[in-house]
Tab-separated table of N, CA and C in Angstrom:
chain	number	residue	atom	x	y	z
A	1	MET	N	-3.926	8.014	-20.300
A	1	MET	CA	-3.129	7.942	-19.351
A	1	MET	C	-3.734	7.736	-18.805
A	2	SER	N	-4.550	6.924	-18.812
A	2	SER	CA	-4.802	5.452	-17.525
A	2	SER	C	-3.781	4.848	-17.185
A	3	SER	N	-3.249	3.931	-18.744
A	3	SER	CA	-1.935	3.226	-17.750
A	3	SER	C	-1.486	4.272	-18.060
A	4	LEU	N	-0.824	5.269	-17.209
A	4	LEU	CA	0.030	6.120	-16.772
A	4	LEU	C	-0.265	6.695	-15.196
A	5	CYS	N	-1.319	6.828	-14.893
A	5	CYS	CA	-1.543	6.351	-13.263
A	5	CYS	C	-1.286	5.578	-12.584
A	6	ILE	N	-2.266	3.514	-13.547
A	6	ILE	CA	-1.719	2.784	-13.504
A	6	ILE	C	-0.735	2.735	-11.926
A	7	SER	N	0.710	2.743	-13.909
A	7	SER	CA	1.744	2.177	-13.445
A	7	SER	C	2.064	2.921	-12.659
A	8	ALA	N	2.103	4.262	-12.151
A	8	ALA	CA	2.675	4.718	-11.109
A	8	ALA	C	2.250	4.207	-9.704
A	9	VAL	N	1.063	3.642	-9.095
A	9	VAL	CA	0.313	3.407	-8.499
A	9	VAL	C	0.851	1.807	-7.727
A	10	ALA	N	1.059	1.011	-9.536
A	10	ALA	CA	1.975	-0.382	-9.758
A	10	ALA	C	2.942	-0.423	-9.208
A	11	LEU	N	4.247	0.789	-9.304
A	11	LEU	CA	5.154	0.962	-8.732
A	11	LEU	C	5.082	0.621	-7.678
A	12	PHE	N	4.063	1.804	-6.611
A	12	PHE	CA	4.469	1.717	-4.679
A	12	PHE	C	4.024	0.481	-5.128
A	13	PHE	N	3.216	-0.530	-4.868
A	13	PHE	CA	3.119	-1.678	-4.406
A	13	PHE	C	4.535	-2.644	-4.955
A	14	LEU	N	4.808	-1.909	-5.852
A	14	LEU	CA	6.138	-2.968	-6.144
A	14	LEU	C	7.562	-2.869	-5.735
A	15	GLY	N	7.607	-1.557	-5.501
A	15	GLY	CA	8.424	-1.140	-4.540
A	15	GLY	C	8.843	-1.261	-3.139
A	16	MET	N	7.479	-1.117	-2.530
A	16	MET	CA	6.946	-1.306	-1.035
A	16	MET	C	7.097	-3.184	-1.167
A	17	GLY	N	6.269	-3.501	-2.051
A	17	GLY	CA	6.802	-5.686	-1.896
A	17	GLY	C	8.208	-5.155	-1.511
A	18	LEU	N	8.562	-5.250	-2.557
A	18	LEU	CA	10.180	-6.067	-2.171
A	18	LEU	C	10.996	-5.425	-1.500
A	19	TYR	N	10.246	-4.179	-0.529
A	19	TYR	CA	11.174	-4.237	0.271
A	19	TYR	C	11.565	-4.273	1.192
A	20	GLY	N	10.020	-5.010	1.749
A	20	GLY	CA	9.326	-5.560	2.393
A	20	GLY	C	10.668	-7.446	2.580
A	21	LEU	N	10.461	-7.380	1.278
A	21	LEU	CA	10.496	-8.991	1.124
A	21	LEU	C	12.333	-8.762	1.710
A	22	VAL	N	12.688	-7.610	1.407
A	22	VAL	CA	14.207	-7.495	1.395
A	22	VAL	C	14.790	-7.190	2.565
A	23	ALA	N	14.127	-6.660	3.451
A	23	ALA	CA	13.992	-5.339	4.935
A	23	ALA	C	13.320	-5.692	5.551
A	24	PRO	N	12.629	-6.479	6.042
A	24	PRO	CA	10.817	-6.206	6.438
A	24	PRO	C	11.208	-5.436	8.065
A	25	GLY	N	12.290	-6.080	9.314
A	25	GLY	CA	11.702	-4.894	9.472
A	25	GLY	C	12.824	-3.923	9.716
A	26	ALA	N	12.966	-3.433	8.873
A	26	ALA	CA	13.402	-2.470	8.290
A	26	ALA	C	11.882	-0.784	7.683
A	27	LEU	N	11.147	-1.913	7.347
A	27	LEU	CA	9.703	-1.255	6.157
A	27	LEU	C	8.969	-0.744	7.249
A	28	VAL	N	8.430	-1.785	8.587
A	28	VAL	CA	7.698	-1.778	9.864
A	28	VAL	C	8.575	-0.939	10.791
A	29	ARG	N	9.882	-0.596	11.183
A	29	ARG	CA	10.384	0.152	11.945
A	29	ARG	C	9.789	1.408	12.973
A	30	PRO	N	9.564	2.565	11.238
A	30	PRO	CA	8.658	3.715	11.187
A	30	PRO	C	7.350	3.131	12.660
A	31	PHE	N	7.184	2.217	12.039
A	31	PHE	CA	6.035	2.489	13.278
A	31	PHE	C	6.525	1.937	14.451
A	32	GLY	N	7.229	1.442	15.209
A	32	GLY	CA	7.912	1.041	16.355
A	32	GLY	C	7.965	-0.767	17.101
A	33	ILE	N	7.655	-1.389	14.849
A	33	ILE	CA	7.211	-2.639	15.251
A	33	ILE	C	9.133	-3.160	15.555
A	34	GLU	N	9.234	-3.565	16.225
A	34	GLU	CA	10.622	-4.956	16.188
A	34	GLU	C	10.276	-6.021	15.923
A	35	LEU	N	10.968	-6.690	14.684
A	35	LEU	CA	10.912	-8.124	14.130
A	35	LEU	C	11.945	-8.566	15.235
A	36	SER	N	11.881	-9.300	16.031
A	36	SER	CA	12.324	-9.951	16.697
A	36	SER	C	13.159	-12.153	16.915
A	37	VAL	N	12.031	-12.234	15.754
A	37	VAL	CA	11.409	-14.252	15.609
A	37	VAL	C	11.321	-13.912	13.875
A	38	PRO	N	11.941	-14.704	14.035
A	38	PRO	CA	11.632	-15.238	12.382
A	38	PRO	C	10.789	-14.890	11.649
A	39	GLU	N	8.810	-16.368	12.846
A	39	GLU	CA	7.560	-16.143	12.516
A	39	GLU	C	7.224	-14.535	12.610
A	40	ALA	N	8.310	-13.270	12.856
A	40	ALA	CA	7.903	-12.132	12.549
A	40	ALA	C	8.110	-12.213	11.113
A	41	ARG	N	9.228	-11.980	11.568
A	41	ARG	CA	9.961	-11.409	10.078
A	41	ARG	C	9.302	-11.968	8.442
A	42	SER	N	9.002	-13.271	8.649
A	42	SER	CA	8.246	-14.615	7.330
A	42	SER	C	6.861	-13.479	7.447
A	43	GLU	N	6.186	-12.863	8.375
A	43	GLU	CA	4.409	-12.135	8.029
A	43	GLU	C	4.947	-10.649	7.468
A	44	VAL	N	5.510	-10.118	8.201
A	44	VAL	CA	5.656	-9.820	7.221
A	44	VAL	C	6.646	-9.127	5.192
A	45	ARG	N	7.257	-10.380	5.577
A	45	ARG	CA	7.924	-10.867	4.776
A	45	ARG	C	5.693	-10.755	3.721
A	46	ALA	N	4.983	-11.638	4.236
A	46	ALA	CA	3.708	-12.450	2.766
A	46	ALA	C	2.643	-10.895	3.165
A	47	VAL	N	2.993	-10.239	4.016
A	47	VAL	CA	1.559	-9.299	3.666
A	47	VAL	C	2.665	-8.488	3.037
A	48	TYR	N	3.409	-7.150	3.427
A	48	TYR	CA	4.175	-6.339	2.453
A	48	TYR	C	4.638	-6.599	1.306
A	49	GLY	N	5.734	-7.756	1.799
A	49	GLY	CA	6.366	-8.085	0.724
A	49	GLY	C	5.345	-8.836	-0.491
A	50	GLY	N	4.877	-10.157	-0.186
A	50	GLY	CA	4.413	-11.047	-1.004
A	50	GLY	C	3.335	-10.226	-1.679
A	51	PHE	N	2.689	-9.840	-0.405
A	51	PHE	CA	0.714	-8.751	-1.459
A	51	PHE	C	1.009	-7.932	-2.855
A	52	GLY	N	2.325	-6.785	-1.649
A	52	GLY	CA	2.401	-6.187	-2.520
A	52	GLY	C	2.617	-6.205	-3.922
A	53	VAL	N	4.133	-7.221	-3.755
A	53	VAL	CA	4.446	-7.084	-5.528
A	53	VAL	C	3.368	-8.253	-6.100
A	54	ALA	N	2.096	-8.831	-5.429
A	54	ALA	CA	1.277	-9.383	-7.033
A	54	ALA	C	0.177	-8.084	-7.295
A	55	VAL	N	0.277	-7.214	-6.173
A	55	VAL	CA	-1.117	-6.793	-6.278
A	55	VAL	C	-0.215	-5.326	-7.135
A	56	GLY	N	0.911	-5.333	-7.827
A	56	GLY	CA	1.836	-4.150	-7.839
A	56	GLY	C	2.044	-4.750	-9.291
A	57	ALA	N	2.632	-6.392	-9.411
A	57	ALA	CA	2.008	-6.875	-10.397
A	57	ALA	C	0.988	-6.842	-11.731
A	58	LEU	N	0.019	-7.339	-10.021
A	58	LEU	CA	-1.346	-7.242	-10.957
A	58	LEU	C	-2.106	-5.686	-12.087
A	59	LEU	N	-1.896	-4.985	-11.351
A	59	LEU	CA	-1.751	-3.620	-11.357
A	59	LEU	C	-1.296	-3.208	-13.017
A	60	SER	N	0.074	-4.146	-13.192
A	60	SER	CA	0.790	-3.161	-13.915
A	60	SER	C	0.147	-4.520	-15.203
A	61	TRP	N	-0.191	-5.340	-15.288
A	61	TRP	CA	-0.792	-6.357	-16.005
A	61	TRP	C	-1.993	-5.125	-16.325
A	62	ALA	N	-2.852	-4.932	-15.642
A	62	ALA	CA	-4.469	-3.511	-15.825
A	62	ALA	C	-3.872	-3.142	-16.836
A	63	ALA	N	-2.625	-2.502	-16.621
A	63	ALA	CA	-2.312	-1.221	-16.427
A	63	ALA	C	-1.878	-2.139	-18.720
A	64	LEU	N	-1.455	-2.807	-18.059
A	64	LEU	CA	-0.863	-3.288	-20.337
A	64	LEU	C	-2.235	-3.580	-20.808
A	65	ASP	N	-3.325	-3.924	-20.317
A	65	ASP	CA	-4.571	-5.160	-20.627
A	65	ASP	C	-5.547	-3.737	-21.371
A	66	ALA	N	-4.889	-3.729	-22.831
A	66	ALA	CA	-5.042	-2.728	-24.299
A	66	ALA	C	-7.208	-3.189	-24.510
A	67	THR	N	-7.678	-4.418	-23.642
A	67	THR	CA	-9.220	-4.168	-23.864
A	67	THR	C	-9.863	-3.530	-23.301
A	68	GLY	N	-9.075	-3.406	-22.157
A	68	GLY	CA	-10.312	-2.881	-21.086
A	68	GLY	C	-11.118	-3.840	-19.603
A	69	ASN	N	-10.560	-5.452	-20.412
A	69	ASN	CA	-12.038	-6.287	-19.486
A	69	ASN	C	-11.098	-6.971	-18.706
A	70	LEU	N	-10.029	-6.486	-18.146
A	70	LEU	CA	-9.569	-6.551	-16.307
A	70	LEU	C	-8.898	-5.393	-15.779
A	71	ARG	N	-9.042	-4.749	-16.271
A	71	ARG	CA	-8.630	-3.235	-16.000
A	71	ARG	C	-9.376	-2.683	-14.833
A	72	ALA	N	-10.835	-2.726	-15.019
A	72	ALA	CA	-11.476	-2.097	-14.539
A	72	ALA	C	-11.642	-2.579	-12.993
A	73	GLY	N	-11.957	-4.538	-13.160
A	73	GLY	CA	-12.891	-4.456	-11.783
A	73	GLY	C	-10.782	-4.668	-10.729
A	74	VAL	N	-9.630	-4.619	-11.490
A	74	VAL	CA	-8.828	-5.494	-10.722
A	74	VAL	C	-7.455	-3.918	-9.904
A	75	VAL	N	-8.444	-1.977	-11.083
A	75	VAL	CA	-8.585	-1.369	-10.298
A	75	VAL	C	-9.028	-0.894	-9.574
A	76	LEU	N	-10.165	-0.880	-10.259
A	76	LEU	CA	-11.778	-0.717	-8.448
A	76	LEU	C	-10.858	-1.539	-7.297
A	77	THR	N	-11.389	-2.459	-7.413
A	77	THR	CA	-10.785	-3.047	-6.561
A	77	THR	C	-9.809	-2.708	-5.151
A	78	VAL	N	-8.210	-2.421	-5.918
A	78	VAL	CA	-7.452	-1.835	-5.269
A	78	VAL	C	-7.770	-1.019	-4.531
A	79	ALA	N	-8.541	0.005	-5.630
A	79	ALA	CA	-8.759	1.445	-5.000
A	79	ALA	C	-9.885	1.383	-3.456
A	80	VAL	N	-10.150	0.649	-3.671
A	80	VAL	CA	-10.745	0.449	-2.060
A	80	VAL	C	-10.037	-0.155	-0.819
A	81	SER	N	-9.073	-1.694	-2.017
A	81	SER	CA	-8.470	-1.854	-0.641
A	81	SER	C	-7.492	-0.452	0.343
A	82	LEU	N	-6.821	0.361	-0.996
A	82	LEU	CA	-6.275	1.954	-0.418
A	82	LEU	C	-7.427	2.308	0.399
A	83	ALA	N	-8.019	2.658	-0.042
A	83	ALA	CA	-8.937	3.491	0.091
A	83	ALA	C	-9.314	2.444	2.239
A	84	GLY	N	-9.623	1.373	1.627
A	84	GLY	CA	-10.227	0.791	3.813
A	84	GLY	C	-8.647	0.866	4.257
A	85	MET	N	-7.661	1.027	3.601
A	85	MET	CA	-6.487	1.138	4.482
A	85	MET	C	-6.588	2.203	5.588
A	86	ALA	N	-6.747	3.902	4.942
A	86	ALA	CA	-6.943	4.972	4.913
A	86	ALA	C	-7.733	5.376	6.248
A	87	PHE	N	-8.807	4.759	6.122
A	87	PHE	CA	-10.294	4.473	6.807
A	87	PHE	C	-9.779	3.929	8.549
A	88	GLY	N	-8.562	2.697	7.714
A	88	GLY	CA	-7.944	2.361	9.144
A	88	GLY	C	-7.382	3.332	9.570
A	89	ARG	N	-6.163	3.558	8.866
A	89	ARG	CA	-5.817	5.669	9.496
A	89	ARG	C	-6.360	6.089	10.633
A	90	LEU	N	-7.515	6.116	9.705
A	90	LEU	CA	-8.818	7.483	10.265
A	90	LEU	C	-9.273	6.900	12.054
A	91	VAL	N	-9.314	5.484	11.352
A	91	VAL	CA	-10.539	5.395	13.418
A	91	VAL	C	-8.005	5.179	14.087
A	92	ALA	N	-7.736	4.828	13.332
A	92	ALA	CA	-6.360	4.727	15.046
A	92	ALA	C	-5.848	6.033	15.237
A	93	ARG	N	-5.767	7.002	14.426
A	93	ARG	CA	-6.291	8.232	14.579
A	93	ARG	C	-6.802	8.977	15.831
A	94	ALA	N	-8.284	8.394	16.082
A	94	ALA	CA	-9.436	8.466	16.290
A	94	ALA	C	-9.465	8.323	18.045
A	95	VAL	N	-8.526	7.171	17.703
A	95	VAL	CA	-8.558	5.688	19.130
A	95	VAL	C	-7.576	6.090	19.724
A	96	GLU	N	-6.193	6.530	18.810
A	96	GLU	CA	-4.795	6.771	19.701
A	96	GLU	C	-3.935	7.647	19.671
A	97	ARG	N	-4.794	8.833	18.672
A	97	ARG	CA	-4.534	9.456	18.875
A	97	ARG	C	-2.231	10.006	18.469
A	98	PRO	N	-2.441	9.831	17.629
A	98	PRO	CA	-0.217	9.339	17.777
A	98	PRO	C	-0.590	10.980	17.367
A	99	ALA	N	0.745	11.415	18.440
A	99	ALA	CA	1.309	12.563	18.343
A	99	ALA	C	2.243	13.247	16.679
A	100	ALA	N	2.613	12.047	15.886
A	100	ALA	CA	3.070	12.664	14.717
A	100	ALA	C	2.856	11.859	12.815
A	101	PHE	N	3.311	13.425	12.204
A	101	PHE	CA	3.022	13.627	11.084
A	101	PHE	C	2.746	11.488	10.269
A	102	TYR	N	3.906	11.956	10.834
A	102	TYR	CA	4.748	9.933	10.602
A	102	TYR	C	5.107	9.426	11.277
A	103	PRO	N	4.527	7.955	10.973
A	103	PRO	CA	4.339	7.723	9.434
A	103	PRO	C	2.501	7.395	10.027
A	104	GLY	N	2.354	7.271	10.923
A	104	GLY	CA	1.059	7.296	10.501
A	104	GLY	C	-0.159	8.350	9.265
A	105	TRP	N	0.059	9.928	9.087
A	105	TRP	CA	-0.903	10.466	8.770
A	105	TRP	C	-0.304	10.352	7.061
A	106	PHE	N	1.035	10.341	7.351
A	106	PHE	CA	2.215	10.112	6.111
A	106	PHE	C	1.239	9.051	4.635
A	107	TYR	N	0.826	7.620	5.809
A	107	TYR	CA	0.331	7.160	4.708
A	107	TYR	C	-0.915	6.907	4.173
A	108	PHE	N	-1.811	7.691	5.528
A	108	PHE	CA	-2.740	7.813	5.616
A	108	PHE	C	-3.412	7.826	4.280
A	109	TRP	N	-2.161	9.580	3.633
A	109	TRP	CA	-2.218	10.908	2.629
A	109	TRP	C	-1.649	9.830	1.189
A	110	VAL	N	-0.741	8.799	1.770
A	110	VAL	CA	-0.551	8.061	0.387
A	110	VAL	C	-1.802	6.675	-0.069
A	111	GLU	N	-1.999	6.205	0.699
A	111	GLU	CA	-3.909	5.076	0.366
A	111	GLU	C	-4.545	5.905	-0.376
A	112	THR	N	-5.231	7.659	0.016
A	112	THR	CA	-5.534	8.218	-0.242
A	112	THR	C	-5.836	8.382	-1.503
A	113	LEU	N	-4.392	9.282	-0.989
A	113	LEU	CA	-3.996	9.769	-2.991
A	113	LEU	C	-4.110	8.214	-3.946
A	114	GLY	N	-3.842	7.034	-4.217
A	114	GLY	CA	-2.946	6.207	-4.351
A	114	GLY	C	-5.133	5.618	-4.635
A	115	ALA	N	-5.752	5.398	-4.070
A	115	ALA	CA	-7.646	5.427	-4.143
A	115	ALA	C	-8.059	5.846	-5.485
A	116	ALA	N	-7.314	7.650	-4.926
A	116	ALA	CA	-8.380	8.012	-5.748
A	116	ALA	C	-7.547	8.603	-6.902
A	117	LEU	N	-6.205	8.428	-7.185
A	117	LEU	CA	-5.593	8.068	-8.668
A	117	LEU	C	-5.833	7.112	-9.246
A	118	LEU	N	-5.931	5.899	-8.535
A	118	LEU	CA	-6.938	4.680	-9.849
A	118	LEU	C	-8.618	5.146	-10.093
A	119	ILE	N	-9.030	5.729	-8.635
A	119	ILE	CA	-10.628	5.893	-9.543
A	119	ILE	C	-10.454	6.839	-10.367
A	120	SER	N	-9.601	7.748	-10.376
A	120	SER	CA	-10.030	8.824	-11.700
A	120	SER	C	-8.953	8.580	-13.189
A	121	CYS	N	-8.545	7.073	-12.899
A	121	CYS	CA	-8.203	6.670	-14.594
A	121	CYS	C	-8.951	5.432	-14.403
A	122	ALA	N	-9.822	5.292	-13.966
A	122	ALA	CA	-10.560	3.839	-14.102
A	122	ALA	C	-10.914	3.915	-16.014
C-alpha cells in the first residue's frame, strides 16, 4: 500500500514537471504570470519542470525500494517540502487575500493532501 501512495504523489510531480517543460506559460497562467522573455520560460522549465521530474523520479525510485533504505528519507523530505509550500500559501492568503478558490486554495489542498498522504505511507 505504501508504494501505491508514494507512486500517486510521484505521478503528480512527473505530470507537473513534464507540463512545465513542455508548456511553461500555460502552467503558470492561472496565477496571472506572463512569461514574455526566454529567461522567464527557462526559469519555469527549471523550477517546475526539471525539479518536478526529478522529484517524481526520486519518489518512483523510493516506491520501488524493496529494502526501504531510501524510502523513509525521500518520503519525509518531499512531504516536508509539500507542507512548506502549503504553509507559504497560507501566508500568502493572510497577506494578499486573493478572492478565488483557484488556484491558491486549490494548490494549498493538493500540497497538504500530498504531504499527508506521504506521511501516512512512510
